Amino acid sequence: MTFSKILSRCTAALLVAMALAVSACEPQAPTSTATIQQPSQGTQNLRLGDYRVAPGDRLRVVVLSDAELSGEYEVDSVGMIAPRMAGRVAVLGMSTAEIETMLADRYRSGGYLRTPRLSVDLVSRRPFYILGEVSRPGSFPYVSGINVVQAVAIAGGYTRRAAKTRVTIQRFNATLGQEETVNEDTPVGPGDVIRVPERWF
């Protein structure tokens, strides 16, 4: 091999090495958002601060500046409660923080308290309902984090005629008659209505 060919090959190899070094130093494109892992089902569950009050929920109002005004109240069928000295107030669709602000304004404007200090806590959530082919259909106190099979167990289990693969849920606040077919691992929310149909044969 002649000296010129050796020099030519060495030059080519050197150019390739330099090109690779330059590309390694260049800023890389940001990671695509499509590669970011999506939240799991558990992390997508409703946070308590986002919870919106509805009929059947039970609230505790604690007035620090006047203990006699404290009490527990169940949200009635039209979405109202009646705290002491505040009268009937609508709380439907509100968060506990919004209810605190509303009640503080109410006590202040009514002249009951100059600087109201109070808190509103969710004592229990509205019940869930299960109908159809279970031993004890009806309404049951909501247990945080339950799924369909746990709800069925609370209702005494399936009957022999239950169509376990055709269970549906009507979600709370869903359009009347709008239901989704679910499986036994599907989460159940407060106010949901579970239907277990009868087998066709």
mmCIF file of C-alpha atoms in Angstrom:
data_model
loop_
_atom_site.group_PDB
_atom_site.id
_atom_site.type_symbol
_atom_site.label_atom_id
_atom_site.label_comp_id
_atom_site.label_asym_id
_atom_site.label_seq_id
_atom_site.Cartn_x
_atom_site.Cartn_y
_atom_site.Cartn_z
ATOM 1 C CA MET A 1 0.000 0.000 0.000
ATOM 2 C CA THR A 2 1.433 3.363 -0.960
ATOM 3 C CA PHE A 3 2.010 6.175 1.511
ATOM 4 C CA SER A 4 -0.674 8.332 -0.187
ATOM 5 C CA LYS A 5 -3.358 5.646 0.312
ATOM 6 C CA ILE A 6 -2.404 5.211 3.956
ATOM 7 C CA LEU A 7 -2.584 8.980 4.462
ATOM 8 C CA SER A 8 -5.971 9.103 2.729
ATOM 9 C CA ARG A 9 -7.450 6.390 4.971
ATOM 10 C CA CYS A 10 -6.062 8.003 8.119
ATOM 11 C CA THR A 11 -7.533 11.357 7.093
ATOM 12 C CA ALA A 12 -10.958 9.791 6.471
ATOM 13 C CA ALA A 13 -10.925 8.049 9.862
ATOM 14 C CA LEU A 14 -9.930 11.298 11.560
ATOM 15 C CA LEU A 15 -12.799 13.191 9.891
ATOM 16 C CA VAL A 16 -15.326 10.559 11.007
ATOM 17 C CA ALA A 17 -14.064 10.739 14.601
ATOM 18 C CA MET A 18 -14.280 14.534 14.594
ATOM 19 C CA ALA A 19 -17.845 14.430 13.244
ATOM 20 C CA LEU A 20 -18.919 12.030 15.993
ATOM 21 C CA ALA A 21 -17.336 14.223 18.661
ATOM 22 C CA VAL A 22 -19.113 17.343 17.375
ATOM 23 C CA SER A 23 -22.510 15.598 17.267
ATOM 24 C CA ALA A 24 -22.061 14.393 20.852
ATOM 25 C CA CYS A 25 -21.557 17.987 21.996
ATOM 26 C CA GLU A 26 -24.661 19.322 20.272
ATOM 27 C CA PRO A 27 -27.698 19.926 22.506
ATOM 28 C CA GLN A 28 -30.161 17.077 22.354
ATOM 29 C CA ALA A 29 -33.825 17.571 21.536
ATOM 30 C CA PRO A 30 -36.082 17.565 24.594
ATOM 31 C CA THR A 31 -37.722 14.280 25.482
ATOM 32 C CA SER A 32 -41.108 13.925 23.812
ATOM 33 C CA THR A 33 -44.034 14.188 26.195
ATOM 34 C CA ALA A 34 -45.277 10.943 24.676
ATOM 35 C CA THR A 35 -42.463 9.092 26.435
ATOM 36 C CA ILE A 36 -43.401 10.381 29.895
ATOM 37 C CA GLN A 37 -45.141 7.712 31.902
ATOM 38 C CA GLN A 38 -48.812 8.483 32.424
ATOM 39 C CA PRO A 39 -50.188 8.538 35.985
ATOM 40 C CA SER A 40 -51.457 5.213 37.258
ATOM 41 C CA GLN A 41 -55.124 4.665 38.045
ATOM 42 C CA GLY A 42 -54.354 5.226 41.720
ATOM 43 C CA THR A 43 -52.856 8.676 41.167
ATOM 44 C CA GLN A 44 -55.802 9.693 38.988
ATOM 45 C CA ASN A 45 -58.302 9.124 41.800
ATOM 46 C CA LEU A 46 -60.202 12.153 42.973
ATOM 47 C CA ARG A 47 -58.319 14.232 45.531
ATOM 48 C CA LEU A 48 -60.272 15.293 48.585
ATOM 49 C CA GLY A 49 -59.665 18.968 47.796
ATOM 50 C CA ASP A 50 -61.374 18.479 44.423
ATOM 51 C CA TYR A 51 -64.388 16.690 45.898
ATOM 52 C CA ARG A 52 -67.713 18.409 45.216
ATOM 53 C CA VAL A 53 -70.491 18.129 47.764
ATOM 54 C CA ALA A 54 -73.841 16.589 46.830
ATOM 55 C CA PRO A 55 -76.942 15.167 48.566
ATOM 56 C CA GLY A 56 -76.093 12.369 50.992
ATOM 57 C CA ASP A 57 -72.711 13.778 52.021
ATOM 58 C CA ARG A 58 -72.228 14.555 55.702
ATOM 59 C CA LEU A 59 -70.239 17.626 56.767
ATOM 60 C CA ARG A 60 -68.758 18.748 60.065
ATOM 61 C CA VAL A 61 -68.628 22.506 60.693
ATOM 62 C CA VAL A 62 -66.241 23.512 63.487
ATOM 63 C CA VAL A 63 -66.445 27.176 64.520
ATOM 64 C CA LEU A 64 -63.312 27.870 66.561
ATOM 65 C CA SER A 65 -64.445 31.283 67.728
ATOM 66 C CA ASP A 66 -67.785 29.967 69.079
ATOM 67 C CA ALA A 67 -68.033 26.233 69.809
ATOM 68 C CA GLU A 68 -71.829 26.430 70.182
ATOM 69 C CA LEU A 69 -72.116 27.067 66.445
ATOM 70 C CA SER A 70 -70.304 23.810 65.567
ATOM 71 C CA GLY A 71 -72.182 20.730 64.380
ATOM 72 C CA GLU A 72 -72.607 17.966 61.795
ATOM 73 C CA TYR A 73 -75.023 18.274 58.895
ATOM 74 C CA GLU A 74 -76.170 15.976 56.113
ATOM 75 C CA VAL A 75 -76.634 17.580 52.716
ATOM 76 C CA ASP A 76 -80.336 17.253 51.920
ATOM 77 C CA SER A 77 -81.988 16.210 48.662
ATOM 78 C CA VAL A 78 -81.758 19.722 47.193
ATOM 79 C CA GLY A 79 -78.113 20.240 48.201
ATOM 80 C CA MET A 80 -78.547 22.380 51.317
ATOM 81 C CA ILE A 81 -77.480 22.350 54.969
ATOM 82 C CA ALA A 82 -78.662 24.457 57.906
ATOM 83 C CA PRO A 83 -75.741 25.384 60.207
ATOM 84 C CA ARG A 84 -76.640 27.047 63.501
ATOM 85 C CA MET A 85 -77.384 30.776 63.156
ATOM 86 C CA ALA A 86 -76.548 30.684 59.436
ATOM 87 C CA GLY A 87 -79.907 29.444 58.173
ATOM 88 C CA ARG A 88 -80.308 27.156 55.178
ATOM 89 C CA VAL A 89 -77.435 27.515 52.732
ATOM 90 C CA ALA A 90 -76.856 25.848 49.368
ATOM 91 C CA VAL A 91 -73.631 23.816 49.206
ATOM 92 C CA LEU A 92 -74.344 21.678 46.133
ATOM 93 C CA GLY A 93 -71.257 21.384 43.914
ATOM 94 C CA MET A 94 -68.990 23.253 46.331
ATOM 95 C CA SER A 95 -65.687 22.121 47.841
ATOM 96 C CA THR A 96 -65.175 22.165 51.614
ATOM 97 C CA ALA A 97 -62.854 25.177 51.228
ATOM 98 C CA GLU A 98 -65.550 27.090 49.339
ATOM 99 C CA ILE A 99 -68.102 26.234 52.014
ATOM 100 C CA GLU A 100 -65.733 27.549 54.707
ATOM 101 C CA THR A 101 -65.428 30.877 52.889
ATOM 102 C CA MET A 102 -69.179 31.119 52.317
ATOM 103 C CA LEU A 103 -70.057 30.397 55.965
ATOM 104 C CA ALA A 104 -67.438 32.823 57.267
ATOM 105 C CA ASP A 105 -68.958 35.562 55.091
ATOM 106 C CA ARG A 106 -72.417 34.597 56.295
ATOM 107 C CA TYR A 107 -71.504 34.804 59.983
ATOM 108 C CA ARG A 108 -69.631 38.073 59.452
ATOM 109 C CA SER A 109 -72.349 39.805 57.405
ATOM 110 C CA GLY A 110 -75.058 38.578 59.798
ATOM 111 C CA GLY A 111 -73.262 40.190 62.720
ATOM 112 C CA TYR A 112 -72.781 36.922 64.609
ATOM 113 C CA LEU A 113 -68.975 36.885 64.492
ATOM 114 C CA ARG A 114 -66.529 39.710 63.782
ATOM 115 C CA THR A 115 -63.658 37.477 62.680
ATOM 116 C CA PRO A 116 -65.094 34.012 61.998
ATOM 117 C CA ARG A 117 -62.592 31.182 62.279
ATOM 118 C CA LEU A 118 -64.039 27.897 61.152
ATOM 119 C CA SER A 119 -63.350 24.695 59.250
ATOM 120 C CA VAL A 120 -65.539 22.361 57.214
ATOM 121 C CA ASP A 121 -64.668 18.669 56.980
ATOM 122 C CA LEU A 122 -66.198 15.830 55.002
ATOM 123 C CA VAL A 123 -67.333 13.252 57.577
ATOM 124 C CA SER A 124 -68.788 10.728 55.130
ATOM 125 C CA ARG A 125 -69.471 10.641 51.417
ATOM 126 C CA ARG A 126 -72.805 9.959 49.779
ATOM 127 C CA PRO A 127 -73.727 6.249 49.528
ATOM 128 C CA PHE A 128 -73.408 4.053 46.470
ATOM 129 C CA TYR A 129 -76.298 1.961 45.156
ATOM 130 C CA ILE A 130 -76.389 -1.587 43.826
ATOM 131 C CA LEU A 131 -79.435 -3.064 42.105
ATOM 132 C CA GLY A 132 -80.381 -6.331 40.457
ATOM 133 C CA GLU A 133 -79.005 -9.801 41.067
ATOM 134 C CA VAL A 134 -77.304 -9.387 44.446
ATOM 135 C CA SER A 135 -78.462 -10.750 47.784
ATOM 136 C CA ARG A 136 -79.238 -7.358 49.347
ATOM 137 C CA PRO A 137 -79.846 -4.650 46.715
ATOM 138 C CA GLY A 138 -80.040 -1.095 48.035
ATOM 139 C CA SER A 139 -77.852 1.798 49.187
ATOM 140 C CA PHE A 140 -74.676 1.353 51.221
ATOM 141 C CA PRO A 141 -72.226 3.733 52.938
ATOM 142 C CA TYR A 142 -69.368 4.563 50.615
ATOM 143 C CA VAL A 143 -65.983 3.052 51.461
ATOM 144 C CA SER A 144 -63.029 4.903 49.965
ATOM 145 C CA GLY A 145 -61.277 3.036 47.155
ATOM 146 C CA ILE A 146 -63.746 0.185 46.656
ATOM 147 C CA ASN A 147 -64.233 -1.562 43.334
ATOM 148 C CA VAL A 148 -67.171 -3.461 41.830
ATOM 149 C CA VAL A 149 -66.431 -6.868 43.363
ATOM 150 C CA GLN A 150 -66.043 -5.303 46.818
ATOM 151 C CA ALA A 151 -69.334 -3.443 46.377
ATOM 152 C CA VAL A 152 -71.031 -6.725 45.408
ATOM 153 C CA ALA A 153 -69.568 -8.366 48.525
ATOM 154 C CA ILE A 154 -70.976 -5.567 50.690
ATOM 155 C CA ALA A 155 -74.376 -6.294 49.129
ATOM 156 C CA GLY A 156 -74.143 -9.977 50.075
ATOM 157 C CA GLY A 157 -72.681 -11.334 46.840
ATOM 158 C CA TYR A 158 -74.178 -12.340 43.499
ATOM 159 C CA THR A 159 -77.296 -14.442 43.169
ATOM 160 C CA ARG A 160 -77.198 -17.618 41.068
ATOM 161 C CA ARG A 161 -78.907 -15.756 38.223
ATOM 162 C CA ALA A 162 -76.395 -12.888 38.060
ATOM 163 C CA ALA A 163 -74.791 -12.027 34.703
ATOM 164 C CA LYS A 164 -71.349 -11.170 36.076
ATOM 165 C CA THR A 165 -69.945 -10.122 32.683
ATOM 166 C CA ARG A 166 -72.686 -7.559 31.999
ATOM 167 C CA VAL A 167 -72.474 -5.426 35.152
ATOM 168 C CA THR A 168 -72.943 -1.688 34.488
ATOM 169 C CA ILE A 169 -72.396 1.528 36.431
ATOM 170 C CA GLN A 170 -74.255 4.802 36.096
ATOM 171 C CA ARG A 171 -71.814 7.396 37.387
ATOM 172 C CA PHE A 172 -72.986 10.117 39.733
ATOM 173 C CA ASN A 173 -73.961 13.217 37.724
ATOM 174 C CA ALA A 174 -74.001 11.211 34.473
ATOM 175 C CA THR A 175 -76.857 11.794 32.054
ATOM 176 C CA LEU A 176 -79.912 9.782 33.081
ATOM 177 C CA GLY A 177 -79.718 6.345 31.515
ATOM 178 C CA GLN A 178 -76.038 6.700 30.542
ATOM 179 C CA GLU A 179 -74.266 3.599 31.816
ATOM 180 C CA GLU A 180 -70.905 1.937 31.205
ATOM 181 C CA THR A 181 -70.156 -1.764 31.181
ATOM 182 C CA VAL A 182 -67.531 -2.559 33.819
ATOM 183 C CA ASN A 183 -65.536 -5.437 35.247
ATOM 184 C CA GLU A 184 -64.978 -6.487 38.847
ATOM 185 C CA ASP A 185 -61.831 -4.342 39.196
ATOM 186 C CA THR A 186 -63.535 -1.105 38.112
ATOM 187 C CA PRO A 187 -63.493 1.599 40.829
ATOM 188 C CA VAL A 188 -66.809 2.685 42.342
ATOM 189 C CA GLY A 189 -67.413 6.324 43.265
ATOM 190 C CA PRO A 190 -69.746 7.991 45.768
ATOM 191 C CA GLY A 191 -73.285 8.130 44.422
ATOM 192 C CA ASP A 192 -72.656 5.607 41.635
ATOM 193 C CA VAL A 193 -75.415 3.126 40.757
ATOM 194 C CA ILE A 194 -74.287 -0.445 39.996
ATOM 195 C CA ARG A 195 -76.647 -2.737 38.105
ATOM 196 C CA VAL A 196 -76.197 -6.505 38.032
ATOM 197 C CA PRO A 197 -78.527 -7.921 35.349
ATOM 198 C CA GLU A 198 -80.040 -11.388 35.162
ATOM 199 C CA ARG A 199 -78.542 -14.016 32.882
ATOM 200 C CA TRP A 200 -80.370 -14.692 29.635
ATOM 201 C CA PHE A 201 -80.196 -18.465 30.165
#
